[in-house]
CSV table of C-alpha atoms in Angstrom, one decimal:
chain,number,residue,atom,x,y,z
A,1,LYS,CA,-102.3,-0.6,-51.0
A,2,HIS,CA,-103.1,-2.1,-47.6
A,3,LEU,CA,-101.9,-0.1,-44.5
A,4,ASP,CA,-101.7,-2.1,-41.4
A,5,GLU,CA,-102.3,0.8,-39.1
A,6,TYR,CA,-102.3,4.5,-38.5
A,7,GLY,CA,-100.5,4.4,-35.2
A,8,THR,CA,-100.0,7.1,-32.5
A,9,PRO,CA,-96.3,7.3,-31.6
A,10,VAL,CA,-95.4,7.9,-28.0
A,11,PHE,CA,-92.1,8.9,-26.6
A,12,VAL,CA,-90.5,7.5,-23.5
A,13,ALA,CA,-87.9,9.7,-21.7
A,14,THR,CA,-86.8,10.2,-18.1
A,15,ASP,CA,-88.8,6.9,-17.3
A,16,GLU,CA,-92.0,8.7,-18.3
A,17,GLU,CA,-94.3,8.2,-21.5
A,18,PHE,CA,-95.1,11.4,-23.4
A,19,PHE,CA,-97.6,11.8,-26.1
A,20,SER,CA,-99.5,14.4,-28.1
A,21,VAL,CA,-103.1,15.2,-27.2
A,22,GLY,CA,-103.8,17.8,-29.9
A,23,GLN,CA,-103.5,20.7,-27.3
A,24,GLY,CA,-100.0,20.1,-26.2
A,25,TYR,CA,-98.9,16.9,-24.6
A,26,SER,CA,-99.8,14.5,-21.7
A,27,LYS,CA,-97.7,12.0,-19.8
A,28,VAL,CA,-98.0,9.0,-17.6
A,29,PRO,CA,-95.4,8.0,-15.0
A,30,ALA,CA,-95.1,4.4,-16.2
A,31,PRO,CA,-94.4,3.5,-19.9
A,32,GLY,CA,-97.0,1.3,-21.5
A,33,THR,CA,-99.8,2.4,-19.1
A,34,THR,CA,-101.8,4.8,-21.3
A,35,VAL,CA,-105.4,3.9,-22.3
A,36,LEU,CA,-103.9,2.7,-25.6
A,37,GLY,CA,-102.1,-0.2,-23.7
A,38,PRO,CA,-98.7,-1.5,-24.5
A,39,PRO,CA,-96.9,-0.5,-27.8
A,40,ASP,CA,-97.0,-2.6,-30.9
A,41,SER,CA,-93.3,-1.9,-31.5
A,42,ILE,CA,-90.4,-0.1,-29.7
A,43,VAL,CA,-87.6,1.9,-31.5
A,44,ASP,CA,-84.6,2.9,-29.5
A,45,LEU,CA,-83.4,6.3,-30.5
A,46,GLY,CA,-80.4,6.4,-28.1
A,47,THR,CA,-79.6,8.6,-25.1
A,48,THR,CA,-79.6,12.3,-24.4
A,49,CYS,CA,-77.4,14.6,-22.3
A,50,LEU,CA,-80.0,17.2,-21.7
A,51,PRO,CA,-81.2,17.7,-18.2
A,52,ARG,CA,-84.9,16.9,-17.5
A,53,GLU,CA,-85.8,20.4,-16.5
A,54,ILE,CA,-84.7,21.7,-19.9
A,55,PHE,CA,-86.7,19.1,-21.7
A,56,LEU,CA,-89.8,19.9,-19.6
A,57,ASP,CA,-89.4,23.6,-20.4
A,58,TRP,CA,-89.0,22.9,-24.1
A,59,MET,CA,-92.1,20.6,-24.0
A,60,ASN,CA,-94.2,23.2,-22.2
A,61,GLY,CA,-93.2,25.9,-24.6
A,62,MET,CA,-94.0,23.9,-27.7
A,63,SER,CA,-97.4,23.0,-26.3
A,64,LEU,CA,-98.1,26.8,-26.1
A,65,THR,CA,-96.7,27.7,-29.5
A,66,THR,CA,-95.8,25.4,-32.3
A,67,PHE,CA,-98.0,22.5,-31.2
A,68,LYS,CA,-100.8,24.3,-29.5
A,69,GLY,CA,-104.3,23.1,-30.2
A,70,SER,CA,-105.1,25.7,-33.0
A,71,ARG,CA,-102.3,24.4,-35.1
A,72,TYR,CA,-103.2,20.7,-35.0
A,73,HIS,CA,-103.9,19.1,-38.3
A,74,LEU,CA,-104.3,15.4,-38.7
A,75,LEU,CA,-102.3,15.1,-41.9
A,76,ASP,CA,-99.8,17.9,-41.7
A,77,HIS,CA,-99.2,18.9,-38.1
A,78,ASN,CA,-100.0,15.9,-36.0
A,79,CYS,CA,-98.7,13.7,-33.1
A,80,ASN,CA,-96.1,12.1,-35.4
A,81,ASN,CA,-94.6,15.5,-36.1
A,82,PHE,CA,-94.7,16.2,-32.3
A,83,SER,CA,-92.8,13.0,-31.5
A,84,ASN,CA,-90.4,13.6,-34.3
A,85,GLU,CA,-89.6,17.1,-33.0
A,86,MET,CA,-89.1,15.6,-29.6
A,87,ALA,CA,-86.8,12.9,-30.8
A,88,GLN,CA,-84.7,15.5,-32.7
A,89,PHE,CA,-84.4,17.8,-29.7
A,90,LEU,CA,-83.4,15.1,-27.4
A,91,THR,CA,-81.2,12.9,-29.6
A,92,GLY,CA,-80.7,14.5,-32.9
A,93,LYS,CA,-82.4,11.5,-34.6
A,94,SER,CA,-85.8,11.2,-36.2
A,95,ILE,CA,-88.5,8.7,-35.6
A,96,PRO,CA,-88.8,6.1,-38.5
A,97,SER,CA,-90.1,7.3,-41.7
A,98,TYR,CA,-92.6,4.8,-42.0
A,99,ILE,CA,-94.4,6.7,-39.3
A,100,THR,CA,-94.0,10.2,-40.6
A,101,ASP,CA,-94.8,9.2,-44.2
A,102,LEU,CA,-98.2,7.7,-43.3
A,103,PRO,CA,-100.3,10.8,-44.2
A,104,ALA,CA,-98.6,10.9,-47.7
A,105,GLU,CA,-99.4,7.3,-48.3
A,106,ILE,CA,-103.0,7.9,-47.4
A,107,LEU,CA,-103.2,11.0,-49.6
A,108,ALA,CA,-101.8,8.9,-52.5
A,109,THR,CA,-104.9,6.7,-52.4
A,110,PRO,CA,-108.0,7.3,-54.6
A,111,LEU,CA,-109.8,8.7,-51.6
A,112,GLY,CA,-106.9,11.0,-50.8
A,113,PRO,CA,-108.3,14.3,-52.3
A,114,GLN,CA,-111.5,13.9,-50.5
A,115,LEU,CA,-109.8,13.0,-47.2
A,116,ARG,CA,-107.7,16.1,-47.7
A,117,MET,CA,-110.7,18.4,-48.1
A,118,MET,CA,-112.4,16.9,-45.1
A,119,PHE,CA,-109.4,17.2,-42.8
A,120,ASP,CA,-108.7,20.7,-44.0
A,121,GLN,CA,-112.2,21.8,-43.1
A,122,VAL,CA,-111.9,20.2,-39.7
A,123,ALA,CA,-108.5,22.0,-39.2
A,124,ASN,CA,-110.0,25.3,-40.2
A,125,SER,CA,-112.9,25.1,-37.8
A,126,VAL,CA,-110.6,24.2,-34.9
A,127,THR,CA,-108.3,27.2,-35.8
A,128,ALA,CA,-111.3,29.5,-36.0
A,129,SER,CA,-112.4,28.5,-32.5
A,130,HIS,CA,-109.1,29.0,-30.8
A,131,VAL,CA,-108.2,32.6,-31.6
A,132,GLY,CA,-105.9,33.6,-28.8
A,133,LEU,CA,-105.2,31.6,-25.8
A,134,ASP,CA,-107.9,30.4,-23.4
A,135,PRO,CA,-106.4,31.3,-19.9
A,136,SER,CA,-108.5,28.5,-18.4
A,137,ARG,CA,-107.2,25.8,-20.7
A,138,THR,CA,-104.4,23.5,-19.2
A,139,PHE,CA,-102.0,21.5,-21.2
A,140,GLY,CA,-101.3,17.8,-20.6
A,141,PRO,CA,-103.8,15.8,-18.5
A,142,SER,CA,-106.7,17.8,-17.4
A,143,SER,CA,-109.4,16.0,-15.4
A,144,ALA,CA,-107.1,13.2,-14.1
A,145,ARG,CA,-103.5,14.5,-13.7
A,146,SER,CA,-100.7,12.0,-13.2
A,147,PRO,CA,-99.5,11.7,-9.7
A,148,SER,CA,-96.0,12.6,-10.9
A,149,PHE,CA,-97.1,15.9,-12.3
A,150,ASP,CA,-95.6,17.7,-9.3
A,151,ALA,CA,-95.8,21.3,-8.1
A,152,GLU,CA,-92.7,22.5,-9.9
A,153,GLU,CA,-94.0,21.5,-13.2
A,154,GLU,CA,-97.4,23.1,-12.4
A,155,GLU,CA,-95.4,26.3,-11.7
A,156,LEU,CA,-93.5,26.1,-15.0
A,157,MET,CA,-96.9,25.7,-16.9
A,158,ALA,CA,-98.4,28.7,-15.0
A,159,ALA,CA,-95.5,30.9,-15.9
A,160,ALA,CA,-95.5,29.9,-19.7
A,161,ARG,CA,-99.2,30.6,-19.9
A,162,ALA,CA,-98.9,34.0,-18.1
A,163,ALA,CA,-96.2,35.0,-20.6
A,164,VAL,CA,-98.1,34.3,-23.7
A,165,GLU,CA,-101.1,36.3,-22.4
A,166,ALA,CA,-98.9,39.3,-21.5
A,167,PRO,CA,-98.0,42.0,-24.0
A,168,MET,CA,-94.9,41.7,-26.1
A,169,PRO,CA,-92.1,43.7,-24.4
A,170,ARG,CA,-89.4,45.5,-26.5
A,171,ALA,CA,-86.2,43.6,-26.2
A,172,THR,CA,-83.2,45.4,-25.1
A,173,ALA,CA,-81.5,43.6,-22.2
A,174,ARG,CA,-79.7,40.2,-23.3
A,175,VAL,CA,-80.5,36.8,-22.0
A,176,ARG,CA,-78.1,35.7,-19.3
A,177,ASP,CA,-77.4,32.3,-18.0
A,178,PRO,CA,-77.1,31.1,-14.5
A,179,ASP,CA,-73.3,30.6,-15.2
A,180,ASP,CA,-73.0,34.3,-16.2
A,181,SER,CA,-72.0,36.9,-13.7
A,182,GLY,CA,-74.7,39.4,-14.9
A,183,SER,CA,-72.8,42.3,-16.0
A,184,ASP,CA,-74.5,44.6,-18.5
A,185,THR,CA,-71.2,45.9,-20.0
A,186,ASP,CA,-71.5,46.2,-23.8
A,187,GLU,CA,-68.6,45.4,-25.8
A,188,VAL,CA,-66.1,46.3,-23.1
A,189,PHE,CA,-63.0,44.4,-22.0
A,190,GLN,CA,-63.1,43.6,-18.2
A,191,ALA,CA,-61.3,41.4,-15.8
A,192,VAL,CA,-63.6,40.7,-12.9
A,193,SER,CA,-62.6,39.4,-9.5
A,194,SER,CA,-64.2,36.2,-8.5
A,195,ALA,CA,-65.3,35.4,-5.0
A,196,SER,CA,-61.8,33.7,-4.4
A,197,GLY,CA,-60.0,36.9,-5.3
A,198,SER,CA,-58.4,35.5,-8.6
A,199,ASP,CA,-59.2,37.2,-11.9
A,200,ARG,CA,-61.0,35.7,-14.7
A,201,LYS,CA,-61.5,37.0,-18.2
A,202,LYS,CA,-65.0,38.2,-19.1
A,203,PRO,CA,-65.9,37.6,-22.8
A,204,TYR,CA,-66.7,40.3,-25.2
A,205,VAL,CA,-70.6,40.3,-25.6
A,206,PHE,CA,-72.6,42.4,-28.0
A,207,SER,CA,-75.7,43.0,-25.9
A,208,ASN,CA,-77.1,46.2,-27.6
A,209,ILE,CA,-79.5,44.3,-30.0
A,210,ASP,CA,-82.8,45.7,-31.0
A,211,VAL,CA,-84.7,42.5,-31.6
A,212,THR,CA,-88.0,44.3,-32.3
A,213,GLU,CA,-86.4,46.2,-35.1
A,214,ALA,CA,-84.7,43.2,-36.6
A,215,TYR,CA,-88.0,41.3,-36.4
A,216,SER,CA,-89.8,44.2,-38.1
A,217,GLN,CA,-87.4,44.4,-41.0
A,218,LEU,CA,-87.4,40.6,-41.4
A,219,GLN,CA,-91.2,40.7,-41.5
A,220,ARG,CA,-91.3,43.4,-44.2
A,221,GLY,CA,-88.5,42.0,-46.3
A,222,LEU,CA,-90.0,38.3,-46.2
A,223,ALA,CA,-93.6,39.3,-46.9
A,224,GLY,CA,-94.7,37.5,-49.9
A,225,VAL,CA,-91.3,35.8,-50.3
A,226,VAL,CA,-91.7,32.9,-47.9
A,227,PRO,CA,-94.9,30.8,-47.2
A,228,PRO,CA,-97.2,31.5,-44.2
A,229,GLU,CA,-95.8,28.6,-42.1
A,230,ASP,CA,-92.3,30.3,-42.4
A,231,SER,CA,-93.7,33.6,-41.2
A,232,GLU,CA,-95.1,31.8,-38.3
A,233,ILE,CA,-91.6,30.5,-37.4
A,234,LEU,CA,-90.4,34.0,-37.6
A,235,ASP,CA,-93.2,35.1,-35.2
A,236,GLU,CA,-92.2,32.3,-32.8
A,237,VAL,CA,-88.5,33.3,-32.9
A,238,PHE,CA,-89.5,36.9,-31.9
A,239,GLU,CA,-91.8,35.6,-29.1
A,240,PHE,CA,-89.0,33.5,-27.7
A,241,ALA,CA,-86.5,36.3,-28.0
A,242,THR,CA,-88.6,38.8,-26.3
A,243,THR,CA,-89.7,36.9,-23.3
A,244,THR,CA,-88.0,37.7,-20.0
A,245,GLU,CA,-85.4,35.6,-18.3
A,246,ASP,CA,-87.9,34.2,-15.9
A,247,ASN,CA,-90.2,33.2,-18.6
A,248,HIS,CA,-89.8,29.4,-19.5
A,249,LEU,CA,-91.1,30.1,-23.0
A,250,ALA,CA,-87.8,31.5,-23.7
A,251,LEU,CA,-86.4,27.9,-23.6
A,252,SER,CA,-88.6,26.7,-26.3
A,253,VAL,CA,-86.7,27.5,-29.3
A,254,SER,CA,-86.2,24.5,-31.5
A,255,ARG,CA,-84.2,23.3,-34.3
A,256,ASN,CA,-86.6,24.5,-36.9
A,257,HIS,CA,-86.0,28.1,-35.7
A,258,PHE,CA,-82.3,28.0,-36.1
A,259,THR,CA,-82.7,26.3,-39.6
A,260,PHE,CA,-85.1,29.1,-40.8
A,261,LEU,CA,-82.7,31.8,-39.7
A,262,SER,CA,-79.7,30.1,-41.1
A,263,ASP,CA,-81.5,29.5,-44.4
A,264,ILE,CA,-81.8,33.4,-44.6
A,265,LEU,CA,-78.1,33.8,-44.0
A,266,VAL,CA,-77.1,31.4,-46.7
A,267,SER,CA,-79.7,32.4,-49.3
A,268,GLU,CA,-78.3,33.6,-52.6
A,269,GLU,CA,-81.6,35.4,-53.4
A,270,LEU,CA,-82.2,37.5,-50.2
A,271,GLY,CA,-80.5,40.9,-49.8
A,272,GLY,CA,-77.7,41.6,-47.4
A,273,ASN,CA,-79.8,43.7,-44.9
A,274,LEU,CA,-82.2,40.6,-44.3
A,275,LYS,CA,-79.0,38.5,-43.5
A,276,ILE,CA,-77.7,41.1,-41.1
A,277,GLN,CA,-81.2,41.2,-39.3
A,278,ALA,CA,-81.4,37.3,-39.1
A,279,ALA,CA,-77.8,37.4,-37.6
A,280,LYS,CA,-79.0,39.9,-35.1
A,281,MET,CA,-81.8,37.7,-33.9
A,282,LEU,CA,-79.3,34.8,-33.6
A,283,GLN,CA,-76.9,37.1,-31.7
A,284,TYR,CA,-79.7,37.4,-29.1
A,285,LEU,CA,-80.8,33.8,-29.0
A,286,VAL,CA,-77.4,32.2,-28.6
A,287,GLN,CA,-76.8,33.9,-25.3
A,288,ALA,CA,-79.1,31.5,-23.6
A,289,SER,CA,-77.9,27.9,-22.7
A,290,PRO,CA,-81.0,26.2,-23.8
A,291,ALA,CA,-80.5,27.6,-27.2
A,292,ILE,CA,-77.0,26.2,-27.2
A,293,SER,CA,-78.5,22.7,-26.2
A,294,VAL,CA,-80.6,22.9,-29.3
A,295,LEU,CA,-77.6,23.9,-31.5
A,296,ARG,CA,-75.8,20.8,-30.2
A,297,MET,CA,-78.7,18.6,-31.5
A,298,CYS,CA,-78.7,20.2,-35.0
A,299,LEU,CA,-77.1,17.7,-37.4
A,300,GLU,CA,-76.9,20.4,-40.0
A,301,HIS,CA,-74.7,22.6,-38.0
A,302,PRO,CA,-76.6,25.7,-39.3
A,303,ILE,CA,-74.3,28.4,-37.9
A,304,MET,CA,-71.1,26.7,-38.7
A,305,GLU,CA,-72.3,26.1,-42.3
A,306,TYR,CA,-73.0,29.9,-42.5
A,307,LEU,CA,-69.3,30.6,-41.5
A,308,LEU,CA,-68.1,28.3,-44.3
A,309,VAL,CA,-70.3,30.0,-46.7
A,310,LEU,CA,-69.0,33.4,-45.8
A,311,GLY,CA,-65.6,32.1,-45.9
A,312,LYS,CA,-65.9,30.9,-49.6
A,313,GLN,CA,-67.0,34.4,-50.7
A,314,ARG,CA,-64.4,36.5,-52.6
A,315,ASN,CA,-65.5,39.8,-51.5
A,316,PRO,CA,-67.9,39.5,-48.5
A,317,GLU,CA,-69.6,42.6,-47.1
A,318,PRO,CA,-67.6,43.8,-44.1
A,319,HIS,CA,-70.9,44.6,-42.3
A,320,GLU,CA,-72.1,41.0,-42.7
A,321,LEU,CA,-68.7,39.7,-41.5
A,322,CYS,CA,-69.0,42.0,-38.3
A,323,GLU,CA,-72.4,40.6,-37.6
A,324,ALA,CA,-71.2,37.0,-38.0
A,325,LEU,CA,-68.3,37.5,-35.6
A,326,LYS,CA,-70.6,39.1,-33.1
A,327,LEU,CA,-72.8,36.1,-33.3
A,328,ILE,CA,-70.0,33.7,-32.4
A,329,CYS,CA,-68.8,36.2,-29.7
A,330,ASN,CA,-72.2,36.1,-28.1
A,331,ALA,CA,-72.3,32.4,-28.3
A,332,CYS,CA,-69.2,32.5,-26.1
A,333,SER,CA,-71.0,34.5,-23.4
A,334,SER,CA,-71.7,31.4,-21.3
A,335,SER,CA,-69.7,28.3,-20.4
A,336,SER,CA,-72.0,26.1,-22.3
A,337,GLY,CA,-71.9,28.3,-25.4
A,338,LEU,CA,-68.0,28.5,-25.3
A,339,SER,CA,-68.0,24.8,-25.0
A,340,TRP,CA,-70.2,24.4,-28.1
A,341,VAL,CA,-68.2,26.9,-30.1
A,342,THR,CA,-64.9,25.1,-29.3
A,343,ASP,CA,-66.2,21.5,-29.6
A,344,GLU,CA,-63.7,19.2,-31.2
A,345,ALA,CA,-66.2,16.5,-32.3
A,346,GLU,CA,-65.9,16.0,-35.9
A,347,TRP,CA,-68.8,16.1,-38.3
A,348,ALA,CA,-68.9,15.6,-42.1
A,349,ASP,CA,-69.1,18.6,-44.6
A,350,LEU,CA,-70.8,16.7,-47.4
A,351,VAL,CA,-70.3,19.5,-49.9
A,352,MET,CA,-66.5,19.5,-49.6
A,353,ASP,CA,-66.3,15.9,-48.4
A,354,GLN,CA,-64.1,16.6,-45.5
A,355,LYS,CA,-64.2,16.2,-41.7
A,356,LEU,CA,-64.7,19.4,-39.8
A,357,SER,CA,-65.5,20.5,-36.2
A,358,ASN,CA,-67.0,23.6,-34.6
A,359,VAL,CA,-63.6,24.6,-33.2
A,360,LEU,CA,-61.8,24.2,-36.6
A,361,VAL,CA,-64.4,26.2,-38.5
A,362,THR,CA,-64.5,29.0,-36.0
A,363,VAL,CA,-60.7,29.4,-35.7
A,364,GLN,CA,-60.3,29.3,-39.4
A,365,PHE,CA,-63.0,31.9,-40.0
A,366,CYS,CA,-61.6,34.1,-37.2
A,367,ALA,CA,-58.1,33.8,-38.6
A,368,TRP,CA,-59.4,34.7,-42.1
A,369,CYS,CA,-61.2,37.8,-40.7
A,370,LEU,CA,-58.1,39.0,-38.9
A,371,ALA,CA,-56.6,39.4,-42.4
A,372,LYS,CA,-59.3,41.5,-43.9
A,373,PRO,CA,-58.4,45.2,-44.4
A,374,SER,CA,-61.6,46.5,-42.7
A,375,LYS,CA,-61.0,48.0,-39.3
A,376,ASP,CA,-64.3,47.0,-37.9
A,377,VAL,CA,-63.8,43.4,-39.1
A,378,GLN,CA,-60.4,43.3,-37.5
A,379,GLU,CA,-61.8,44.7,-34.3
A,380,ASN,CA,-64.6,42.0,-34.0
A,381,ALA,CA,-62.3,39.3,-35.0
A,382,ALA,CA,-59.8,40.3,-32.3
A,383,LYS,CA,-62.6,40.1,-29.8
A,384,LEU,CA,-63.7,36.8,-30.8
A,385,THR,CA,-60.0,35.7,-30.7
A,386,PHE,CA,-59.9,36.9,-27.1
A,387,ASN,CA,-63.0,34.9,-26.2
A,388,LEU,CA,-61.6,31.8,-27.8
A,389,SER,CA,-58.4,32.3,-25.9
A,390,SER,CA,-60.2,31.5,-22.6
A,391,ALA,CA,-61.0,28.0,-23.9
A,392,ASP,CA,-58.7,25.0,-24.1
A,393,ILE,CA,-58.4,24.8,-27.9
A,394,PRO,CA,-56.1,22.4,-29.6
A,395,ASP,CA,-52.4,23.6,-29.8
A,396,ASN,CA,-52.3,23.7,-33.5
A,397,LEU,CA,-55.3,26.0,-33.7
A,398,ALA,CA,-53.9,28.3,-31.0
A,399,VAL,CA,-50.8,28.6,-33.2
A,400,LEU,CA,-53.0,29.5,-36.1
A,401,LEU,CA,-54.6,32.2,-34.3
A,402,GLY,CA,-51.5,33.3,-32.8
A,403,GLU,CA,-49.7,33.6,-36.1
A,404,ALA,CA,-52.7,35.6,-37.5
A,405,LEU,CA,-52.3,38.1,-34.6
A,406,LEU,CA,-48.6,38.3,-35.1
A,407,LYS,CA,-49.2,39.1,-38.8
A,408,LEU,CA,-51.6,41.7,-37.8
A,409,PHE,CA,-49.0,43.5,-35.6
A,410,ALA,CA,-46.2,43.0,-38.2
A,411,ASN,CA,-48.3,44.6,-40.9
A,412,SER,CA,-49.0,47.5,-38.6
A,413,SER,CA,-45.4,48.6,-39.0
A,414,SER,CA,-46.0,49.6,-42.6
A,415,GLN,CA,-49.8,50.4,-42.1
A,416,PRO,CA,-50.1,51.9,-38.6
A,417,GLN,CA,-53.4,53.4,-39.2
A,418,GLN,CA,-54.9,50.0,-39.4
A,419,LEU,CA,-54.6,49.3,-35.8
A,420,SER,CA,-56.7,50.9,-32.9
A,421,ASP,CA,-57.1,50.4,-29.1
A,422,ALA,CA,-60.2,48.3,-29.8
A,423,VAL,CA,-58.1,45.8,-31.7
A,424,VAL,CA,-54.8,46.0,-29.7
A,425,GLU,CA,-56.4,45.3,-26.3
A,426,PRO,CA,-58.1,42.0,-27.0
A,427,ALA,CA,-55.4,41.0,-29.5
A,428,VAL,CA,-52.5,41.3,-27.0
A,429,ALA,CA,-54.5,39.5,-24.3
A,430,ALA,CA,-55.3,36.6,-26.6
A,431,LEU,CA,-51.8,36.3,-27.9
A,432,THR,CA,-50.4,36.2,-24.3
A,433,SER,CA,-52.7,33.3,-23.7
A,434,PHE,CA,-51.7,31.5,-26.9
A,435,VAL,CA,-48.0,31.9,-26.1
A,436,GLU,CA,-48.6,30.3,-22.7
A,437,LEU,CA,-50.3,27.5,-24.4
A,438,SER,CA,-47.7,26.8,-27.1
A,439,THR,CA,-44.0,27.9,-27.1
A,440,GLN,CA,-44.1,27.4,-30.9
A,441,LEU,CA,-45.3,31.0,-31.3
A,442,ALA,CA,-42.1,32.4,-29.7
A,443,GLN,CA,-40.2,31.0,-32.7
A,444,SER,CA,-42.4,32.6,-35.3
A,445,ASP,CA,-40.6,34.4,-38.2
A,446,ARG,CA,-43.0,37.3,-37.9
A,447,ILE,CA,-41.7,38.4,-34.4
A,448,PRO,CA,-38.5,40.2,-35.7
A,449,GLY,CA,-40.7,42.4,-37.9
A,450,ILE,CA,-42.8,43.8,-35.1
A,451,ASP,CA,-41.7,47.0,-33.4
A,452,TRP,CA,-43.0,46.4,-29.8
A,453,THR,CA,-41.7,49.6,-28.5
A,454,ALA,CA,-43.5,51.6,-31.3
A,455,LEU,CA,-46.8,49.7,-30.5
A,456,GLN,CA,-46.4,50.7,-26.8
A,457,ALA,CA,-45.9,54.2,-27.7
A,458,ARG,CA,-48.9,54.4,-30.0
A,459,PHE,CA,-51.2,52.6,-27.5
A,460,PRO,CA,-50.3,53.6,-24.0
A,461,LYS,CA,-53.5,51.9,-22.6
A,462,SER,CA,-52.0,48.6,-23.5
A,463,LYS,CA,-48.4,49.4,-22.7
A,464,ASP,CA,-48.4,47.0,-19.7
A,465,GLN,CA,-50.1,44.3,-21.5
A,466,ILE,CA,-47.5,44.5,-24.3
A,467,ALA,CA,-44.8,44.5,-22.0
A,468,GLY,CA,-46.3,41.2,-20.4
A,469,LEU,CA,-46.5,39.7,-23.8
A,470,ILE,CA,-42.9,40.5,-24.7
A,471,ALA,CA,-41.9,38.8,-21.3
A,472,LYS,CA,-44.0,35.7,-22.2
A,473,LEU,CA,-42.5,35.6,-25.7
A,474,ASN,CA,-38.8,35.9,-24.3
A,475,ALA,CA,-39.6,33.3,-21.6
A,476,ALA,CA,-41.0,30.8,-24.1
A,477,LYS,CA,-38.0,31.5,-26.4
A,478,SER,CA,-35.6,30.8,-23.6
A,479,SER,CA,-37.3,27.8,-22.6
A,480,LYS,CA,-37.4,26.4,-26.1
A,481,ARG,CA,-33.6,27.2,-26.6
A,482,ALA,CA,-32.7,25.5,-23.3
A,483,ALA,CA,-34.8,22.4,-24.2
A,484,THR,CA,-33.0,22.2,-27.6
A,485,THR,CA,-29.6,22.5,-26.0
A,486,THR,CA,-30.4,19.8,-23.5
A,487,ASN,CA,-31.6,17.5,-26.4
A,488,THR,CA,-28.5,18.1,-28.3
């Protein structure tokens, strides 16, 4: 078979041209001005909503980890793979298969086995000569930097290199976003006064995560089970999770890392403890806005697919349900994360042949968990419900969650031991918000079966909250009755 070329793909974004150089990437300020000359063909992959700074942070991190020089392989891990990862990160699309399939076509020729042996030897010699990171090595253009490679980007690169050379810290503090207020409160309900004096609700966040322990258990449990390249992905996830907030490598998590962890979560062969540890790693990662940006680009919707898999189990482990609920709670810790969790954009579930959305999957999973008999599951589901109540979710889904909460309170009349302060506080606050959103809840058939006075007596800490909820229900009911009378 005749091959026209073995081309080198380059990627144009932010009006600049980026390309792999074996030890990271290089760029030129004007597309088509590299030493290779103008392109033979141009493929439009669409547009991206990611800011330039996040894109550059991702590029810098990938240059120091996944696509550092010691991992380059002309056949298996080359410039095509680099451009493909970049395309998927920015647009969710892949570069054309006739580019990524070129190595396979070459290996299918009679000379393929000999070429494979030769290139493997070259790759091994390169890897052997790059044990560790050379502090003097720079990534991107070295001798002749582009004039557009400004001081800010130089600073980002220096920070990333310094972080790789530094010893691994033990991770305890959670990653926080610029839009987060910075509270270290763990799993505690708060109303924090803003600068204007008005109160805004703080989400429940599970920040006491020992990422080092989770990583160690995953390492031991997956040893000999997954191929070496997957072990490297786990190492990268740990590296990303244990960098500090000021370290730009923390922004380099990619689609492959989320896919790897979600594959553990949905595996039928792996044990429950490994799934719980993978969920803990994700709980930590999703608190960073750049990680949320990557999740938005994942066409497989790995975390949402995990919730769907859990929801289909007849007798799921309560511990695993709790960790899944904590994962979504932590994703709500930033405004960007909450926006992703409650995204109404539809996507196709090919297995069930139906249209779904992040907000629909999340709400259905949360409502399903509220009905579980486990106190711990109910508590974490109530906290997620509270987090969701601060978003503008569709009325019908607000009613669905509100009905699930009303059912929880109604059942407590016959099973009072099922409720606790940890459930009542977030549940009452969330239900109050949903009643404000939809007066339909005030007409629920479940309300007459709820002894609000008994609830106030049993949970004095929530007495005022419950009184406020009763007032909202009565006001909504009166408003509905008045509207019905007027219409009649």
